[in-house]
PDB file of C-alpha atoms in Angstrom:
ATOM      1  CA  MET A 877      21.620  16.839  24.684  1.00 48.00           C
ATOM      2  CA  LYS A 878      22.302  14.005  22.219  1.00 50.00           C
ATOM      3  CA  PHE A 879      18.917  12.407  22.976  1.00 42.00           C
ATOM      4  CA  ARG A 880      17.122  15.725  22.377  1.00 45.00           C
ATOM      5  CA  ASN A 881      18.900  16.209  19.036  1.00 49.00           C
ATOM      6  CA  MET A 882      18.164  12.627  17.993  1.00 48.00           C
ATOM      7  CA  LEU A 883      14.484  13.088  18.901  1.00 44.00           C
ATOM      8  CA  LEU A 884      14.315  16.399  17.037  1.00 45.00           C
ATOM      9  CA  ASN A 885      15.957  14.841  13.952  1.00 48.00           C
ATOM     10  CA  THR A 886      13.511  11.917  14.073  1.00 45.00           C
ATOM     11  CA  VAL A 887      10.521  14.288  14.242  1.00 46.00           C
ATOM     12  CA  MET A 888      11.912  16.361  11.363  1.00 50.00           C
ATOM     13  CA  LEU A 889      12.494  13.221   9.250  1.00 47.00           C
ATOM     14  CA  PHE A 890       8.950  11.991  10.004  1.00 48.00           C
ATOM     15  CA  ALA A 891       7.553  15.420   9.088  1.00 48.00           C
ATOM     16  CA  SER A 892       9.466  15.485   5.799  1.00 50.00           C
ATOM     17  CA  VAL A 893       8.258  12.005   4.827  1.00 50.00           C
ATOM     18  CA  THR A 894       4.611  12.323   5.910  1.00 47.00           C
ATOM     19  CA  GLY A 895       3.952  16.026   5.408  1.00 46.00           C
ATOM     20  CA  THR A 896       3.000  18.185   8.367  1.00 43.00           C
ATOM     21  CA  ALA A 897       3.441  15.766  11.268  1.00 45.00           C
ATOM     22  CA  LEU A 898       1.040  17.485  13.653  1.00 55.00           C
ATOM     23  CA  ALA A 899      -1.848  18.254  11.283  1.00 66.00           C
ATOM     24  CA  ALA A 900      -5.321  16.933  12.070  1.00 79.00           C
ATOM     25  CA  PRO A 901      -7.223  14.564   9.754  1.00 87.00           C
ATOM     26  CA  GLN A 902      -9.305  16.329   7.122  1.00 86.00           C
ATOM     27  CA  ASN A 903     -13.006  15.921   6.325  1.00 92.00           C
ATOM     28  CA  GLY A 904     -13.706  14.657   2.831  1.00 93.00           C
ATOM     29  CA  PHE A 905     -14.568  11.872   0.415  1.00 95.00           C
ATOM     30  CA  GLY A 906     -12.009   9.189  -0.335  1.00 96.00           C
ATOM     31  CA  LEU A 907     -11.873   6.692  -3.194  1.00 97.00           C
ATOM     32  CA  ASN A 908      -9.498   3.704  -3.156  1.00 98.00           C
ATOM     33  CA  ALA A 909      -8.628   0.689  -5.274  1.00 98.00           C
ATOM     34  CA  GLY A 910      -6.371  -2.238  -4.603  1.00 97.00           C
ATOM     35  CA  LEU A 911      -5.854  -5.944  -4.178  1.00 97.00           C
ATOM     36  CA  VAL A 912      -7.771  -8.304  -1.904  1.00 96.00           C
ATOM     37  CA  HIS A 913      -7.324 -11.893  -0.765  1.00 96.00           C
ATOM     38  CA  HIS A 914     -10.034 -13.846   1.094  1.00 93.00           C
ATOM     39  CA  ASN A 915      -9.962 -17.205   2.851  1.00 91.00           C
ATOM     40  CA  MET A 916     -13.299 -18.905   3.489  1.00 86.00           C
ATOM     41  CA  GLU A 917     -13.819 -21.922   5.715  1.00 84.00           C
ATOM     42  CA  ASP A 918     -17.175 -23.702   5.824  1.00 75.00           C
ATOM     43  CA  GLN A 919     -18.284 -24.710   9.309  1.00 62.00           C
ATOM     44  CA  CYS A 920     -18.862 -28.417   8.632  1.00 58.00           C
ATOM     45  CA  ALA A 921     -16.397 -31.287   8.396  1.00 51.00           C
ATOM     46  CA  LEU A 922     -17.353 -32.336   4.837  1.00 48.00           C
ATOM     47  CA  CYS A 923     -17.556 -28.868   3.281  1.00 61.00           C
ATOM     48  CA  THR A 924     -15.044 -27.029   1.141  1.00 68.00           C
ATOM     49  CA  THR A 925     -12.482 -24.499   2.248  1.00 81.00           C
ATOM     50  CA  TYR A 926     -11.524 -22.074  -0.505  1.00 85.00           C
ATOM     51  CA  SER A 927      -9.683 -18.839  -1.174  1.00 91.00           C
ATOM     52  CA  SER A 928     -10.137 -16.009  -3.632  1.00 92.00           C
ATOM     53  CA  SER A 929      -8.075 -13.109  -4.929  1.00 95.00           C
ATOM     54  CA  GLY A 930      -8.999 -10.102  -6.993  1.00 96.00           C
ATOM     55  CA  LEU A 931      -9.522  -6.371  -7.173  1.00 97.00           C
ATOM     56  CA  SER A 932     -11.169  -4.174  -4.565  1.00 97.00           C
ATOM     57  CA  LEU A 933     -12.841  -0.769  -4.878  1.00 98.00           C
ATOM     58  CA  GLY A 934     -13.920   1.374  -1.946  1.00 98.00           C
ATOM     59  CA  LEU A 935     -15.174   4.780  -0.919  1.00 97.00           C
ATOM     60  CA  ASP A 936     -15.586   6.557   2.383  1.00 97.00           C
ATOM     61  CA  TYR A 937     -16.253   9.906   3.971  1.00 97.00           C
ATOM     62  CA  GLN A 938     -13.941  11.032   6.755  1.00 95.00           C
ATOM     63  CA  PHE A 939     -15.329  13.070   9.658  1.00 95.00           C
ATOM     64  CA  ALA A 940     -12.523  14.529  11.781  1.00 93.00           C
ATOM     65  CA  ILE A 941     -13.786  14.526  15.379  1.00 95.00           C
ATOM     66  CA  SER A 942     -10.542  15.857  16.918  1.00 93.00           C
ATOM     67  CA  ASP A 943      -6.884  16.357  16.036  1.00 90.00           C
ATOM     68  CA  ASN A 944      -6.272  12.638  16.665  1.00 93.00           C
ATOM     69  CA  PHE A 945      -9.535  10.835  15.804  1.00 95.00           C
ATOM     70  CA  SER A 946     -11.796  10.424  12.798  1.00 95.00           C
ATOM     71  CA  ILE A 947     -14.889   8.389  11.968  1.00 97.00           C
ATOM     72  CA  ASN A 948     -15.036   6.931   8.453  1.00 97.00           C
ATOM     73  CA  PRO A 949     -18.260   5.332   7.168  1.00 98.00           C
ATOM     74  CA  PHE A 950     -17.189   3.195   4.188  1.00 98.00           C
ATOM     75  CA  LEU A 951     -18.351   0.887   1.424  1.00 98.00           C
ATOM     76  CA  MET A 952     -16.060  -1.678  -0.236  1.00 97.00           C
ATOM     77  CA  THR A 953     -16.691  -4.193  -2.978  1.00 96.00           C
ATOM     78  CA  SER A 954     -14.522  -6.722  -4.772  1.00 96.00           C
ATOM     79  CA  GLY A 955     -14.604  -9.195  -7.651  1.00 92.00           C
ATOM     80  CA  GLU A 956     -12.453 -12.297  -7.318  1.00 93.00           C
ATOM     81  CA  SER A 957     -11.479 -15.627  -8.823  1.00 88.00           C
ATOM     82  CA  THR A 958     -11.630 -18.555  -6.391  1.00 88.00           C
ATOM     83  CA  SER A 959      -9.506 -21.643  -5.909  1.00 84.00           C
ATOM     84  CA  MET A 960     -12.565 -23.710  -6.987  1.00 80.00           C
ATOM     85  CA  SER A 961     -12.636 -24.260 -10.735  1.00 78.00           C
ATOM     86  CA  GLY A 962     -15.235 -22.132 -12.561  1.00 80.00           C
ATOM     87  CA  ILE A 963     -16.505 -20.308  -9.462  1.00 84.00           C
ATOM     88  CA  ASN A 964     -16.165 -16.553  -8.947  1.00 88.00           C
ATOM     89  CA  ALA A 965     -16.750 -14.595  -5.746  1.00 90.00           C
ATOM     90  CA  GLY A 966     -17.910 -11.106  -4.925  1.00 91.00           C
ATOM     91  CA  HIS A 967     -17.601  -9.534  -1.498  1.00 94.00           C
ATOM     92  CA  GLY A 968     -18.956  -6.325  -0.030  1.00 95.00           C
ATOM     93  CA  ILE A 969     -18.622  -4.442   3.250  1.00 97.00           C
ATOM     94  CA  LEU A 970     -20.738  -1.591   4.582  1.00 98.00           C
ATOM     95  CA  GLY A 971     -19.146  -0.378   7.791  1.00 98.00           C
ATOM     96  CA  VAL A 972     -17.682   2.337   9.936  1.00 98.00           C
ATOM     97  CA  GLN A 973     -14.071   2.829  11.045  1.00 98.00           C
ATOM     98  CA  LEU A 974     -12.711   4.688  14.049  1.00 98.00           C
ATOM     99  CA  ARG A 975      -9.175   5.894  13.339  1.00 96.00           C
ATOM    100  CA  TYR A 976      -6.491   7.210  15.664  1.00 96.00           C
ATOM    101  CA  TRP A 977      -4.087   9.623  13.971  1.00 93.00           C
ATOM    102  CA  ALA A 978      -0.416  10.173  14.745  1.00 91.00           C
ATOM    103  CA  GLY A 979       0.696  12.727  12.172  1.00 86.00           C
ATOM    104  CA  GLY A 980      -0.009  11.207   8.760  1.00 89.00           C
ATOM    105  CA  MET A 981      -0.240   7.656  10.132  1.00 93.00           C
ATOM    106  CA  PHE A 982      -3.564   6.168  11.200  1.00 94.00           C
ATOM    107  CA  PHE A 983      -4.537   3.012  13.074  1.00 96.00           C
ATOM    108  CA  GLY A 984      -8.021   1.802  13.896  1.00 97.00           C
ATOM    109  CA  GLY A 985     -10.758  -0.739  13.823  1.00 97.00           C
ATOM    110  CA  HIS A 986     -14.107  -1.189  12.162  1.00 97.00           C
ATOM    111  CA  LEU A 987     -17.441  -2.948  12.402  1.00 98.00           C
ATOM    112  CA  GLY A 988     -19.550  -3.791   9.396  1.00 97.00           C
ATOM    113  CA  GLY A 989     -22.046  -5.840   7.487  1.00 97.00           C
ATOM    114  CA  TYR A 990     -20.370  -8.291   5.097  1.00 96.00           C
ATOM    115  CA  SER A 991     -21.823 -10.044   2.049  1.00 94.00           C
ATOM    116  CA  GLU A 992     -20.597 -12.798  -0.238  1.00 90.00           C
ATOM    117  CA  VAL A 993     -21.886 -13.950  -3.629  1.00 90.00           C
ATOM    118  CA  LEU A 994     -20.566 -17.122  -5.270  1.00 86.00           C
ATOM    119  CA  SER A 995     -21.398 -17.741  -8.907  1.00 88.00           C
ATOM    120  CA  ALA A 996     -20.635 -20.468 -11.416  1.00 86.00           C
ATOM    121  CA  SER A 997     -21.480 -20.716 -15.069  1.00 77.00           C
ATOM    122  CA  SER A 998     -21.072 -23.364 -17.699  1.00 73.00           C
ATOM    123  CA  GLY A 999     -22.321 -22.529 -21.164  1.00 70.00           C
ATOM    124  CA  SER A1000     -25.883 -21.219 -20.841  1.00 72.00           C
ATOM    125  CA  PHE A1001     -26.282 -22.590 -17.292  1.00 73.00           C
ATOM    126  CA  SER A1002     -25.423 -20.388 -14.315  1.00 78.00           C
ATOM    127  CA  VAL A1003     -26.086 -20.586 -10.602  1.00 82.00           C
ATOM    128  CA  SER A1004     -25.320 -18.278  -7.694  1.00 82.00           C
ATOM    129  CA  SER A1005     -25.587 -18.315  -3.939  1.00 83.00           C
ATOM    130  CA  SER A1006     -25.307 -15.448  -1.488  1.00 87.00           C
ATOM    131  CA  GLY A1007     -24.998 -14.880   2.226  1.00 90.00           C
ATOM    132  CA  SER A1008     -24.363 -12.075   4.675  1.00 94.00           C
ATOM    133  CA  GLY A1009     -23.280 -11.481   8.241  1.00 95.00           C
ATOM    134  CA  GLY A1010     -21.439  -9.251  10.648  1.00 96.00           C
ATOM    135  CA  GLY A1011     -17.760  -8.797  11.204  1.00 97.00           C
ATOM    136  CA  ALA A1012     -14.929  -6.588  12.365  1.00 97.00           C
ATOM    137  CA  GLY A1013     -11.425  -5.674  11.346  1.00 97.00           C
ATOM    138  CA  LEU A1014      -8.317  -3.573  11.723  1.00 97.00           C
ATOM    139  CA  VAL A1015      -6.984  -0.819   9.504  1.00 97.00           C
ATOM    140  CA  ALA A1016      -3.646   1.007   9.278  1.00 97.00           C
ATOM    141  CA  GLY A1017      -2.160   3.383   6.777  1.00 95.00           C
ATOM    142  CA  TRP A1018      -0.674   6.700   5.837  1.00 94.00           C
ATOM    143  CA  GLU A1019      -2.508   9.698   4.451  1.00 90.00           C
ATOM    144  CA  LYS A1020      -1.303  13.195   3.678  1.00 81.00           C
ATOM    145  CA  PRO A1021      -2.814  15.154   6.587  1.00 66.00           C
ATOM    146  CA  ASP A1022      -4.112  17.868   4.259  1.00 73.00           C
ATOM    147  CA  GLY A1023      -5.890  15.339   2.015  1.00 75.00           C
ATOM    148  CA  GLY A1024      -4.723  13.728  -1.176  1.00 89.00           C
ATOM    149  CA  LEU A1025      -2.923  10.432  -1.615  1.00 94.00           C
ATOM    150  CA  TYR A1026      -3.221   7.609   0.946  1.00 95.00           C
ATOM    151  CA  VAL A1027      -2.163   3.987   1.382  1.00 96.00           C
ATOM    152  CA  MET A1028      -4.159   1.586   3.545  1.00 97.00           C
ATOM    153  CA  GLY A1029      -3.977  -2.012   4.715  1.00 97.00           C
ATOM    154  CA  GLN A1030      -7.063  -3.710   6.146  1.00 97.00           C
ATOM    155  CA  LEU A1031      -7.697  -7.049   7.884  1.00 96.00           C
ATOM    156  CA  ASP A1032     -11.243  -8.427   8.075  1.00 96.00           C
ATOM    157  CA  SER A1033     -12.948 -11.270   9.914  1.00 96.00           C
ATOM    158  CA  ALA A1034     -16.647 -12.137   9.515  1.00 96.00           C
ATOM    159  CA  THR A1035     -19.171 -14.954   9.669  1.00 93.00           C
ATOM    160  CA  ILE A1036     -21.278 -15.265   6.519  1.00 91.00           C
ATOM    161  CA  GLU A1037     -24.630 -17.004   7.034  1.00 90.00           C
ATOM    162  CA  TYR A1038     -26.228 -18.916   4.170  1.00 82.00           C
ATOM    163  CA  SER A1039     -29.841 -20.069   4.263  1.00 75.00           C
ATOM    164  CA  GLY A1040     -29.860 -23.878   4.348  1.00 67.00           C
ATOM    165  CA  PHE A1041     -26.058 -24.182   4.218  1.00 68.00           C
ATOM    166  CA  ALA A1042     -23.218 -24.158   6.723  1.00 70.00           C
ATOM    167  CA  ASP A1043     -21.968 -20.754   7.803  1.00 80.00           C
ATOM    168  CA  THR A1044     -18.677 -19.555   6.353  1.00 83.00           C
ATOM    169  CA  LYS A1045     -15.838 -17.996   8.356  1.00 91.00           C
ATOM    170  CA  LEU A1046     -14.294 -15.296   6.213  1.00 92.00           C
ATOM    171  CA  SER A1047     -10.910 -13.632   6.681  1.00 94.00           C
ATOM    172  CA  ALA A1048      -9.416 -11.092   4.310  1.00 95.00           C
ATOM    173  CA  PHE A1049      -6.482  -8.807   3.652  1.00 96.00           C
ATOM    174  CA  ARG A1050      -6.790  -5.683   1.497  1.00 96.00           C
ATOM    175  CA  LEU A1051      -4.052  -3.339   0.318  1.00 97.00           C
ATOM    176  CA  SER A1052      -5.354  -0.141  -1.250  1.00 97.00           C
ATOM    177  CA  LEU A1053      -4.125   3.089  -2.764  1.00 97.00           C
ATOM    178  CA  GLY A1054      -6.525   6.002  -2.597  1.00 97.00           C
ATOM    179  CA  TYR A1055      -7.177   9.723  -2.868  1.00 96.00           C
ATOM    180  CA  ARG A1056      -9.101  11.976  -0.463  1.00 94.00           C
ATOM    181  CA  TRP A1057     -10.782  15.194  -1.574  1.00 92.00           C
ATOM    182  CA  LYS A1058     -11.076  17.793   1.161  1.00 80.00           C
TER     183      LYS A1058
END
């Protein structure tokens, strides 16, 4: 009897915090913004390892495929300052997430195409270099089941290939706040 009451109280608390605990994910566009941190490691012994931090902006469309699963094609971009003096970075991801829903909480993974642009400028002189590659990641967060506000954390790992240069191993963490229109 005590276990049943404790379980019922836990479900009621979860429902009050996350909204309707048993609602299915909703179809709709989402827009998010947040903070991002990347670590890049060149794949040669003499090359530079660097990090960057900045702001991230993303959008997606959620397709609910059942009460517990959704597919979310997404696009994310970011502008960042690097640990290398005078060099800025830009990163982008075009991918798709598969999310498992447990009430308002979601957990999932994604595959995507990643890009990186490094640019430096000094006076009237500027130079940039870009590369792209494939990668994967994990996502977790909370979203009101009927749409609206959501919070999301995302981990990424990718290999960026540069023409004529060593490949770069990229890892990232994003923390975003967003809104979904249903």
